[in-house]
XYZ file of N, CA and C in Angstrom:
771
model
N -116.599 -2.870 33.375
C -115.588 -3.760 32.774
C -114.160 -3.480 33.222
N -113.923 -2.072 33.461
C -112.508 -1.796 33.789
C -112.301 -2.335 35.251
N -113.324 -2.245 36.138
C -113.072 -2.751 37.544
C -112.977 -4.316 37.496
N -113.632 -4.939 36.622
C -113.465 -6.423 36.552
C -112.102 -6.810 36.005
N -111.676 -5.993 35.024
C -110.257 -6.276 34.411
C -109.301 -6.022 35.455
N -109.475 -4.847 36.191
C -108.460 -4.611 37.284
C -108.524 -5.700 38.454
N -109.643 -6.136 38.694
C -109.850 -7.308 39.700
C -109.108 -8.539 39.217
N -109.177 -8.857 37.869
C -108.512 -10.104 37.385
C -107.055 -9.778 37.415
N -106.576 -8.606 37.068
C -105.181 -8.372 37.070
C -104.603 -8.410 38.507
N -105.388 -7.866 39.386
C -104.951 -7.949 40.873
C -104.852 -9.391 41.259
N -105.784 -10.158 40.913
C -105.925 -11.502 41.348
C -104.796 -12.330 40.784
N -104.560 -12.084 39.482
C -103.455 -12.655 38.820
C -102.066 -12.405 39.435
N -101.974 -11.090 39.778
C -100.685 -10.679 40.367
C -100.530 -11.294 41.766
N -101.626 -11.541 42.580
C -101.568 -12.208 43.797
C -101.189 -13.624 43.648
N -101.780 -14.285 42.704
C -101.516 -15.681 42.440
C -100.055 -15.884 42.105
N -99.556 -14.947 41.169
C -98.200 -15.057 40.698
C -97.206 -14.797 41.921
N -97.542 -13.786 42.759
C -96.725 -13.528 43.846
C -96.668 -14.732 44.852
N -97.902 -15.284 45.081
C -97.968 -16.440 45.968
C -97.182 -17.639 45.453
N -97.253 -17.872 44.114
C -96.536 -18.786 43.385
C -94.987 -18.672 43.636
N -94.527 -17.384 43.491
C -93.064 -17.076 43.621
C -92.671 -17.413 44.991
N -93.466 -16.925 46.044
C -93.147 -17.089 47.393
C -93.033 -18.604 47.693
N -94.090 -19.315 47.199
C -93.984 -20.848 47.465
C -92.889 -21.466 46.871
N -92.590 -21.020 45.595
C -91.316 -21.621 44.897
C -90.035 -21.369 45.669
N -89.892 -20.117 46.155
C -88.730 -19.775 46.973
C -88.689 -20.531 48.248
N -89.821 -20.778 48.909
C -89.856 -21.548 50.131
C -89.468 -22.928 49.903
N -89.943 -23.528 48.680
C -89.490 -24.901 48.401
C -88.089 -24.930 48.084
N -87.632 -23.896 47.344
C -86.102 -23.908 47.091
C -85.265 -23.821 48.208
N -85.689 -22.977 49.120
C -84.989 -22.770 50.403
C -85.008 -24.016 51.210
N -86.153 -24.675 51.254
C -86.244 -25.971 51.952
C -85.284 -27.038 51.344
N -85.238 -27.025 50.071
C -84.340 -27.997 49.395
C -82.850 -27.683 49.733
N -82.482 -26.465 49.621
C -81.119 -26.016 50.084
C -80.765 -26.279 51.516
N -81.696 -26.135 52.416
C -81.455 -26.404 53.740
C -81.317 -27.895 53.987
N -82.173 -28.653 53.317
C -82.062 -30.040 53.383
C -80.747 -30.595 52.932
N -80.215 -30.010 51.691
C -79.018 -30.497 51.189
C -77.817 -30.055 52.039
N -77.930 -28.794 52.612
C -76.995 -28.349 53.564
C -76.799 -29.192 54.767
N -78.036 -29.550 55.332
C -77.981 -30.402 56.611
C -77.301 -31.677 56.241
N -77.658 -32.291 55.080
C -77.163 -33.610 54.713
C -75.618 -33.539 54.481
N -75.120 -32.487 53.730
C -73.790 -32.331 53.463
C -72.909 -32.048 54.783
N -73.468 -31.265 55.641
C -72.847 -30.933 56.831
C -72.723 -32.091 57.779
N -73.728 -32.918 57.818
C -73.764 -34.138 58.616
C -72.610 -35.052 58.187
N -72.483 -35.212 56.770
C -71.396 -35.981 56.262
C -69.997 -35.428 56.570
N -69.990 -34.084 56.412
C -68.658 -33.419 56.584
C -68.231 -33.430 58.037
N -69.133 -33.501 58.939
C -68.832 -33.483 60.455
C -68.494 -34.937 60.804
N -69.183 -35.852 60.285
C -68.980 -37.243 60.639
C -67.608 -37.749 60.368
N -67.033 -37.264 59.264
C -65.614 -37.726 58.853
C -64.658 -37.363 59.774
N -64.484 -36.047 60.103
C -63.404 -35.645 61.146
C -63.632 -36.199 62.392
N -64.944 -36.126 62.883
C -65.147 -36.659 64.264
C -64.905 -38.179 64.425
N -65.203 -38.954 63.310
C -64.810 -40.355 63.339
C -63.230 -40.551 63.396
N -62.556 -39.742 62.675
C -61.045 -39.813 62.671
C -60.515 -39.358 64.034
N -61.112 -38.292 64.580
C -60.588 -37.871 65.971
C -60.910 -38.988 66.925
N -62.111 -39.577 66.958
C -62.443 -40.565 67.932
C -61.451 -41.760 67.709
N -61.198 -42.235 66.498
C -60.402 -43.357 66.195
C -58.985 -43.207 66.771
N -58.377 -42.021 66.438
C -57.055 -41.847 66.854
C -56.850 -41.486 68.257
N -57.851 -40.948 68.896
C -57.853 -40.682 70.307
C -57.936 -42.056 71.125
N -58.750 -43.001 70.691
C -58.924 -44.236 71.284
C -57.625 -45.108 71.056
N -57.029 -44.821 69.940
C -55.660 -45.483 69.782
C -54.691 -45.129 70.737
N -54.654 -43.861 71.066
C -53.685 -43.355 72.052
C -54.092 -43.812 73.449
N -55.417 -43.720 73.694
C -55.992 -43.962 75.016
C -55.736 -45.486 75.403
N -55.981 -46.385 74.313
C -55.793 -47.784 74.629
C -54.282 -48.278 74.396
N -53.385 -47.341 74.126
C -51.965 -47.534 73.868
C -51.725 -48.557 72.791
N -52.600 -48.460 71.785
C -52.294 -49.343 70.571
C -51.180 -48.772 69.621
N -50.869 -47.500 69.834
C -49.739 -46.920 69.067
C -48.426 -47.233 69.773
N -47.697 -48.272 69.328
C -46.594 -48.740 70.041
C -45.352 -47.817 69.873
N -45.139 -47.393 68.640
C -43.814 -46.624 68.380
C -44.066 -45.144 68.469
N -43.028 -44.337 68.714
C -43.173 -42.842 68.825
C -43.719 -42.323 67.453
N -43.306 -42.985 66.282
C -43.859 -42.477 65.016
C -45.350 -42.622 64.901
N -45.838 -43.821 65.244
C -47.308 -44.015 65.292
C -48.069 -43.165 66.125
N -47.458 -42.880 67.355
C -48.144 -41.992 68.314
C -48.179 -40.544 67.732
N -47.095 -40.066 67.148
C -47.070 -38.724 66.577
C -48.013 -38.686 65.356
N -48.180 -39.743 64.564
C -49.112 -39.826 63.450
C -50.464 -39.654 64.059
N -50.832 -40.280 65.084
C -52.173 -40.173 65.641
C -52.467 -38.775 66.064
N -51.483 -38.190 66.796
C -51.729 -36.786 67.370
C -51.823 -35.810 66.154
N -51.020 -36.019 65.073
C -51.158 -35.164 63.927
C -52.505 -35.271 63.214
N -53.037 -36.490 63.176
C -54.398 -36.724 62.608
C -55.423 -35.930 63.429
N -55.339 -36.101 64.799
C -56.264 -35.360 65.645
C -56.229 -33.820 65.384
N -55.011 -33.346 65.349
C -54.831 -31.865 65.055
C -55.444 -31.532 63.733
N -55.134 -32.274 62.688
C -55.614 -31.996 61.345
C -57.136 -31.998 61.288
N -57.748 -32.976 61.929
C -59.200 -33.157 61.781
C -59.869 -32.038 62.611
N -59.233 -31.685 63.767
C -59.824 -30.632 64.605
C -59.766 -29.205 63.934
N -58.707 -29.080 63.169
C -58.644 -27.837 62.347
C -59.779 -27.800 61.222
N -60.020 -28.998 60.697
C -61.068 -29.054 59.684
C -62.409 -28.642 60.271
N -62.645 -29.202 61.483
C -63.982 -28.797 62.215
C -63.954 -27.308 62.423
N -62.897 -26.710 62.976
C -62.871 -25.323 63.233
C -63.170 -24.487 61.968
N -62.542 -24.936 60.907
C -62.756 -24.216 59.561
C -64.156 -24.252 59.144
N -64.839 -25.436 59.391
C -66.299 -25.526 59.035
C -67.033 -24.596 59.920
N -66.836 -24.606 61.200
C -67.518 -23.690 62.025
C -67.370 -22.278 61.641
N -66.186 -21.823 61.340
C -65.934 -20.489 60.947
C -66.601 -20.068 59.605
N -66.738 -21.051 58.742
C -67.435 -20.735 57.458
C -68.988 -20.525 57.759
N -69.611 -21.464 58.640
C -70.949 -21.345 58.943
C -71.277 -19.937 59.532
N -70.301 -19.562 60.458
C -70.541 -18.273 61.152
C -70.399 -17.123 60.135
N -69.478 -17.305 59.219
C -69.221 -16.207 58.234
C -70.391 -16.085 57.315
N -71.029 -17.104 56.877
C -72.143 -17.055 56.155
C -73.348 -16.454 56.966
N -73.450 -16.689 58.130
C -74.589 -16.086 58.980
C -74.491 -14.703 59.112
N -73.249 -14.087 58.960
C -73.032 -12.660 59.237
C -73.284 -11.895 57.954
N -73.537 -12.530 56.748
C -73.708 -11.793 55.566
C -74.662 -10.645 55.703
N -74.236 -9.458 55.316
C -75.181 -8.325 55.216
C -75.381 -7.548 56.438
N -74.738 -7.994 57.645
C -74.990 -7.297 58.924
C -74.200 -5.952 58.857
N -74.828 -4.888 59.364
C -74.178 -3.608 59.338
C -72.872 -3.610 60.130
N -72.716 -4.432 61.042
C -71.424 -4.537 61.967
C -70.287 -5.107 61.160
N -70.566 -5.739 60.008
C -69.544 -6.363 59.281
C -68.606 -5.322 58.543
N -67.375 -5.189 59.072
C -66.516 -4.304 58.552
C -65.052 -4.913 58.467
N -64.212 -4.250 57.621
C -62.913 -4.721 57.507
C -61.979 -3.854 58.393
N -60.939 -4.454 58.940
C -59.957 -3.611 59.792
C -58.594 -3.872 59.115
N -58.165 -2.722 58.521
C -56.911 -2.801 57.777
C -55.688 -2.417 58.717
N -54.727 -3.220 58.726
C -53.467 -3.011 59.454
C -52.307 -3.504 58.569
N -51.140 -2.909 58.757
C -49.908 -3.361 57.973
C -49.581 -4.796 58.331
N -49.496 -5.743 57.338
C -49.157 -7.098 57.603
C -48.014 -7.499 56.615
N -47.163 -8.376 57.067
C -46.155 -9.019 56.188
C -46.973 -10.098 55.444
N -47.167 -9.843 54.103
C -47.949 -10.819 53.257
C -47.316 -12.192 53.245
N -46.008 -12.279 53.060
C -45.364 -13.543 52.928
C -45.493 -14.385 54.207
N -45.364 -13.715 55.376
C -45.558 -14.492 56.609
C -46.974 -14.936 56.788
N -47.991 -14.110 56.375
C -49.327 -14.482 56.469
C -49.639 -15.656 55.676
N -49.147 -15.763 54.431
C -49.358 -16.829 53.551
C -48.655 -18.113 54.092
N -47.444 -17.969 54.639
C -46.821 -19.040 55.180
C -47.440 -19.687 56.404
N -48.105 -18.875 57.183
C -48.850 -19.275 58.396
C -50.127 -20.125 57.873
N -50.723 -19.642 56.924
C -51.848 -20.418 56.311
C -51.407 -21.777 55.831
N -50.370 -21.713 55.024
C -49.854 -23.025 54.451
C -49.314 -24.004 55.585
N -48.721 -23.468 56.547
C -48.238 -24.315 57.688
C -49.411 -25.125 58.390
N -50.581 -24.440 58.426
C -51.665 -25.122 58.961
C -52.146 -26.306 58.198
N -51.849 -26.302 56.857
C -52.320 -27.322 56.041
C -51.173 -28.464 55.865
N -50.015 -28.182 56.613
C -48.957 -29.223 56.428
C -49.330 -30.589 56.569
N -49.940 -31.062 57.759
C -50.377 -32.453 57.945
C -51.197 -32.982 56.787
N -52.187 -32.172 56.332
C -53.109 -32.631 55.232
C -52.394 -32.800 54.001
N -51.470 -31.846 53.603
C -50.726 -31.890 52.401
C -49.809 -33.103 52.457
N -49.271 -33.421 53.589
C -48.360 -34.568 53.725
C -49.229 -35.813 53.482
N -50.310 -35.886 54.174
C -51.148 -37.182 54.092
C -51.641 -37.401 52.670
N -51.949 -36.325 51.834
C -52.340 -36.441 50.509
C -51.218 -36.515 49.472
N -50.063 -36.367 49.980
C -48.862 -36.419 49.032
C -48.858 -35.258 47.988
N -49.449 -34.150 48.395
C -49.458 -32.946 47.505
C -48.312 -32.003 47.911
N -47.613 -31.503 46.832
C -46.572 -30.616 47.023
C -47.074 -29.123 46.903
N -46.876 -28.232 47.957
C -47.292 -26.908 47.934
C -46.161 -26.032 47.331
N -46.502 -25.230 46.354
C -45.668 -24.276 45.749
C -46.052 -22.852 46.135
N -45.290 -22.269 46.944
C -45.775 -21.047 47.558
C -44.746 -19.857 46.965
N -45.347 -18.868 46.262
C -44.586 -17.792 45.622
C -45.084 -16.446 46.006
N -44.393 -15.789 46.906
C -44.889 -14.554 47.430
C -44.134 -13.337 46.863
N -43.081 -13.628 46.164
C -42.376 -12.503 45.387
C -41.824 -11.507 46.443
N -42.076 -10.231 45.882
C -41.670 -9.097 46.692
C -42.901 -8.435 47.326
N -43.902 -9.245 47.821
C -45.109 -8.546 48.298
C -44.906 -7.670 49.369
N -43.921 -7.979 50.294
C -43.652 -7.077 51.433
C -44.800 -6.935 52.369
N -44.832 -5.686 53.023
C -45.881 -5.388 53.886
C -46.985 -4.549 53.206
N -48.257 -4.840 53.546
C -49.384 -3.998 53.052
C -50.420 -3.981 54.065
N -51.206 -2.802 53.912
C -52.448 -2.685 54.858
C -53.605 -3.631 54.441
N -53.736 -4.662 55.139
C -54.817 -5.625 54.819
C -55.630 -6.034 56.107
N -56.905 -6.553 55.919
C -57.455 -7.213 57.007
C -56.951 -8.636 57.014
N -56.055 -8.881 57.980
C -55.356 -10.114 58.025
C -56.376 -11.302 58.098
N -57.383 -11.182 59.033
C -58.344 -12.295 59.138
C -59.139 -12.606 57.871
N -59.488 -11.542 57.113
C -60.150 -11.772 55.996
C -59.335 -12.499 54.849
N -58.099 -12.055 54.740
C -57.115 -12.578 53.684
C -56.847 -14.039 54.170
N -56.638 -14.201 55.486
C -56.385 -15.660 55.852
C -57.550 -16.506 55.573
N -58.808 -16.028 55.703
C -59.978 -16.939 55.521
C -60.142 -17.231 53.919
N -59.815 -16.094 53.208
C -59.889 -16.354 51.759
C -58.926 -17.469 51.312
N -57.704 -17.390 51.821
C -56.674 -18.339 51.425
C -56.970 -19.686 51.981
N -57.501 -19.812 53.228
C -57.764 -21.068 53.767
C -58.733 -21.731 53.008
N -59.939 -21.117 52.508
C -60.922 -21.711 51.729
C -60.463 -22.098 50.371
N -59.635 -21.232 49.730
C -59.217 -21.593 48.416
C -58.273 -22.708 48.388
N -57.331 -22.717 49.356
C -56.383 -23.872 49.464
C -57.024 -25.065 49.823
N -58.046 -25.089 50.783
C -58.845 -26.316 51.081
C -59.563 -26.806 49.803
N -60.120 -25.904 49.090
C -60.739 -26.271 47.843
C -59.782 -26.996 46.917
N -58.654 -26.373 46.753
C -57.586 -26.861 45.813
C -57.167 -28.305 46.250
N -56.988 -28.576 47.581
C -56.544 -29.813 48.117
C -57.596 -30.856 47.719
N -58.849 -30.483 47.888
C -59.976 -31.409 47.617
C -59.912 -31.960 46.089
N -59.473 -31.105 45.232
C -59.449 -31.357 43.759
C -58.144 -31.817 43.266
N -57.040 -31.615 44.010
C -55.689 -31.996 43.488
C -55.488 -33.457 43.667
N -55.072 -34.252 42.708
C -54.797 -35.626 42.925
C -53.542 -35.783 43.735
N -53.473 -36.963 44.382
C -52.307 -37.206 45.203
C -51.039 -37.255 44.389
N -49.970 -36.692 44.889
C -48.705 -36.670 44.126
C -48.600 -35.475 43.149
N -49.624 -34.711 43.113
C -49.503 -33.518 42.389
C -49.197 -32.269 43.172
N -49.360 -31.014 42.593
C -48.984 -29.858 43.329
C -50.178 -28.903 43.370
N -50.110 -27.944 44.381
C -50.955 -26.836 44.216
C -49.966 -25.581 44.307
N -50.360 -24.475 43.661
C -49.478 -23.305 43.581
C -50.273 -22.119 44.231
N -49.587 -21.442 45.179
C -50.284 -20.348 45.837
C -49.297 -19.051 45.622
N -49.832 -18.016 45.145
C -49.055 -16.795 44.882
C -49.729 -15.611 45.528
N -48.828 -14.648 45.988
C -49.289 -13.431 46.532
C -48.340 -12.229 46.037
N -49.026 -11.280 45.389
C -48.176 -10.159 44.768
C -48.994 -8.903 44.980
N -48.263 -7.863 44.789
C -48.890 -6.452 44.800
C -48.413 -5.717 43.678
N -48.989 -6.013 42.542
C -48.470 -5.351 41.267
C -48.947 -3.896 41.080
N -49.863 -3.384 41.931
C -50.324 -2.081 41.871
C -51.014 -1.765 43.208
N -52.062 -1.019 43.138
C -52.835 -0.616 44.403
C -53.703 -1.770 44.865
N -53.290 -3.031 44.761
C -54.187 -4.125 45.168
C -53.278 -5.339 45.517
N -53.800 -6.145 46.349
C -53.120 -7.485 46.609
C -53.861 -8.507 45.792
N -53.017 -9.277 45.058
C -53.432 -10.299 44.089
C -53.123 -11.656 44.588
N -54.017 -12.510 44.916
C -53.837 -13.815 45.376
C -54.250 -14.829 44.278
N -53.514 -15.919 44.017
C -53.915 -16.986 43.208
C -53.670 -18.324 43.918
N -54.559 -19.231 43.607
C -54.498 -20.548 44.163
C -54.830 -21.516 42.899
N -53.905 -22.403 42.586
C -54.040 -23.223 41.461
C -53.827 -24.673 41.712
N -54.751 -25.567 41.306
C -54.532 -27.041 41.588
C -54.303 -27.621 40.164
N -54.035 -28.951 40.243
C -53.723 -29.769 39.035
C -54.777 -30.868 38.941
N -55.993 -30.555 39.298
C -57.114 -31.454 39.231
C -57.775 -31.506 37.921
N -58.944 -31.983 37.767
C -59.644 -32.144 36.514
C -60.202 -30.741 35.941
N -60.168 -29.781 36.711
C -60.725 -28.502 36.201
C -62.232 -28.454 36.466
N -62.813 -27.348 35.908
C -64.221 -27.141 36.139
C -64.982 -27.100 34.745
N -66.087 -27.799 34.803
C -67.086 -27.597 33.666
C -67.692 -26.284 33.613
N -67.956 -25.750 32.458
C -68.515 -24.403 32.299
C -69.743 -24.234 33.027
N -70.533 -25.308 33.143
C -71.858 -25.240 33.861
C -71.633 -25.111 35.337
N -70.506 -25.561 35.839
C -70.220 -25.614 37.365
C -69.773 -24.168 37.764
N -69.172 -23.495 36.907
C -68.605 -22.275 37.374
C -69.594 -21.144 37.826
N -70.846 -21.052 37.208
C -71.783 -20.115 37.572
C -72.431 -20.451 39.006
N -72.279 -21.746 39.440
C -72.838 -22.168 40.656
C -71.849 -22.117 41.819
N -70.561 -22.085 41.451
C -69.517 -22.057 42.433
C -69.641 -21.336 43.667
N -70.203 -20.046 43.530
C -70.147 -19.060 44.617
C -71.404 -19.102 45.548
N -72.325 -20.055 45.190
C -73.620 -20.112 45.850
C -73.462 -21.011 47.186
N -73.916 -20.576 48.318
C -73.740 -21.456 49.511
C -74.496 -22.664 49.287
N -73.996 -23.786 49.792
C -74.621 -25.138 49.659
C -74.471 -25.844 48.293
N -73.764 -25.079 47.387
C -73.506 -25.725 46.048
C -72.037 -26.385 46.195
N -71.922 -27.602 45.560
C -70.637 -28.267 45.626
C -70.289 -28.695 44.201
N -69.120 -28.198 43.770
C -68.534 -28.510 42.478
C -67.996 -29.826 42.397
N -68.185 -30.540 41.329
C -67.538 -31.832 41.154
C -68.129 -32.898 42.145
N -67.332 -33.888 42.386
C -67.749 -35.039 43.218
C -66.965 -35.183 44.458
N -66.317 -34.070 44.879
C -65.444 -34.085 46.098
C -66.081 -33.811 47.365
N -67.453 -33.655 47.410
C -68.072 -33.349 48.565
C -67.882 -31.924 49.139
N -68.119 -31.774 50.462
C -67.896 -30.446 51.037
C -69.305 -29.926 51.249
N -69.352 -28.907 52.093
C -70.637 -28.289 52.418
C -71.006 -27.124 51.417
N -70.055 -26.743 50.566
C -70.348 -25.694 49.599
C -70.266 -24.372 50.229
N -69.731 -24.177 51.408
C -69.786 -22.859 52.097
C -68.398 -22.101 51.747
N -67.390 -22.821 51.649
C -66.007 -22.137 51.505
C -65.889 -21.098 50.498
N -66.402 -21.429 49.209
C -66.199 -20.480 48.033
C -67.238 -19.329 48.220
N -68.388 -19.669 48.844
C -69.425 -18.556 49.156
C -68.800 -17.554 50.161
N -67.997 -18.059 51.145
C -67.276 -17.139 52.102
C -66.244 -16.360 51.277
N -65.549 -17.016 50.422
C -64.525 -16.189 49.599
C -65.224 -15.052 48.902
N -66.364 -15.435 48.132
C -66.903 -14.377 47.372
C -67.505 -13.261 48.272
N -68.052 -13.640 49.415
C -68.593 -12.530 50.398
C -67.469 -11.652 50.775
N -66.265 -12.206 51.190
C -65.138 -11.381 51.641
C -64.621 -10.455 50.581
N -64.490 -11.032 49.328
C -63.972 -10.316 48.154
C -64.913 -9.121 47.895
N -66.201 -9.392 47.897
C -67.237 -8.339 47.672
C -67.119 -7.243 48.696
N -66.907 -7.570 49.966
C -66.674 -6.756 51.082
C -65.562 -5.746 50.864
N -64.442 -6.268 50.168
C -63.297 -5.471 49.897
C -63.581 -4.590 48.565
N -64.662 -4.831 47.913
C -64.845 -4.129 46.592
C -63.926 -4.748 45.609
N -63.653 -5.998 45.756
C -62.599 -6.645 44.875
C -63.231 -7.566 43.924
N -62.423 -8.395 43.226
C -62.896 -9.229 42.208
C -62.238 -10.618 42.337
N -63.051 -11.757 42.136
C -62.537 -13.071 42.139
C -63.103 -13.765 40.915
N -62.172 -14.455 40.312
C -62.603 -15.252 39.043
C -61.807 -16.608 39.074
N -62.439 -17.543 38.318
C -61.732 -18.807 38.141
C -61.469 -19.091 36.694
N -60.305 -19.629 36.382
C -59.985 -19.938 34.927
C -59.227 -21.190 34.931
N -58.951 -21.578 33.687
C -58.233 -22.782 33.540
C -56.713 -22.628 33.895
N -56.012 -23.457 34.763
C -54.728 -23.416 35.024
C -53.837 -24.062 33.946
N -52.488 -23.776 34.172
C -51.450 -24.315 33.153
C -51.554 -25.780 33.012
N -51.839 -26.403 34.159
C -51.802 -27.964 34.159
C -53.251 -28.433 33.893
N -54.148 -27.626 33.490
C -55.476 -28.076 33.205
C -56.549 -27.968 34.380
N -55.995 -27.787 35.635
C -56.811 -27.713 36.778
C -57.483 -26.404 36.896
N -58.026 -26.009 38.016
C -58.681 -24.715 38.294
C -57.742 -23.680 38.849
N -57.770 -22.459 38.380
C -56.945 -21.351 38.907
C -57.835 -20.275 39.372
N -57.809 -20.043 40.732
C -58.656 -18.959 41.317
C -57.798 -17.718 41.532
N -58.267 -16.597 41.128
C -57.564 -15.357 41.077
C -58.370 -14.300 41.828
N -57.776 -13.793 42.901
C -58.415 -12.807 43.808
C -57.659 -11.464 43.748
N -58.459 -10.341 43.484
C -57.831 -9.095 43.496
C -58.500 -8.220 44.566
N -57.775 -7.844 45.557
C -58.278 -6.985 46.744
C -57.604 -5.693 46.747
N -58.468 -4.590 46.500
C -58.005 -3.223 46.516
C -57.426 -2.931 47.966
N -56.288 -2.095 48.003
C -55.621 -1.742 49.246
C -56.078 -0.253 49.589
N -56.408 -0.048 50.963
C -56.730 1.263 51.185
C -55.587 2.258 51.237
N -55.858 3.500 50.969
C -54.760 4.489 50.884
C -53.758 4.378 49.708
N -54.202 3.539 48.672
C -53.333 3.317 47.564
C -54.075 3.410 46.303
N -55.003 4.450 46.219
C -55.812 4.601 45.176
C -56.914 3.732 44.962
N -57.348 3.018 46.078
C -58.408 2.116 46.006
C -59.627 2.745 46.680
N -60.776 2.029 46.448
C -61.933 2.463 47.075
C -62.518 1.476 48.020
N -61.631 0.682 48.614
C -61.979 -0.374 49.541
C -62.610 0.168 50.758
N -63.638 -0.620 51.257
C -64.259 -0.229 52.491
C -63.266 -0.254 53.630
N -63.451 0.591 54.542
C -62.524 0.558 55.781
C -63.342 0.239 57.044
């Protein structure tokens, strides 16, 4: 009897295990399908814009210097979007690799933030969004510049997606203690409570603004790599406010080096 019971228990365990594996395979297949669909849509938009404005210049349809400059700005803007998508895909593919390490060097925080925002200049202008950048007395701090840059790029890109035209997004960088604190706030509709828990998953997309869903997953990965914290809350204007805290090495933190 005991052997029969053990056999049934083993069989039940195998069936349950097989069911879990099958469910995970189906879920992974669904995510891959959604990812492929969203990435196809994401890539089509900038590529179509690049082709359109390149042909406009090639066929000399842009008569005035202003229209030619506008076409070039559009090409640069959409090319940067493509590069950003590629970097996010590569970042997600590197998750968990032993070689993934942070490289801390002294960086002027205000200049780093300004460089990121300058890259968004054409897109902000197109959308009629006002950037409010507040770096206070952040000064120089030992950070992984590429990691901080990628965090900011993805948070600002997310804010622009949700900020209505004519509104503002606010970016701040401060060092109130042994950590660098970054905030990015938009004046969009905000997030429903049910959306917040899914924000950090690759392939998940909050709201109806599209996107591949990789940007915030990359933010979470980089913050975790720092041993830091990221959270989202309601902003003063009702939109979403993302707050990132990154411990600084050699200043009482336990961040990875």
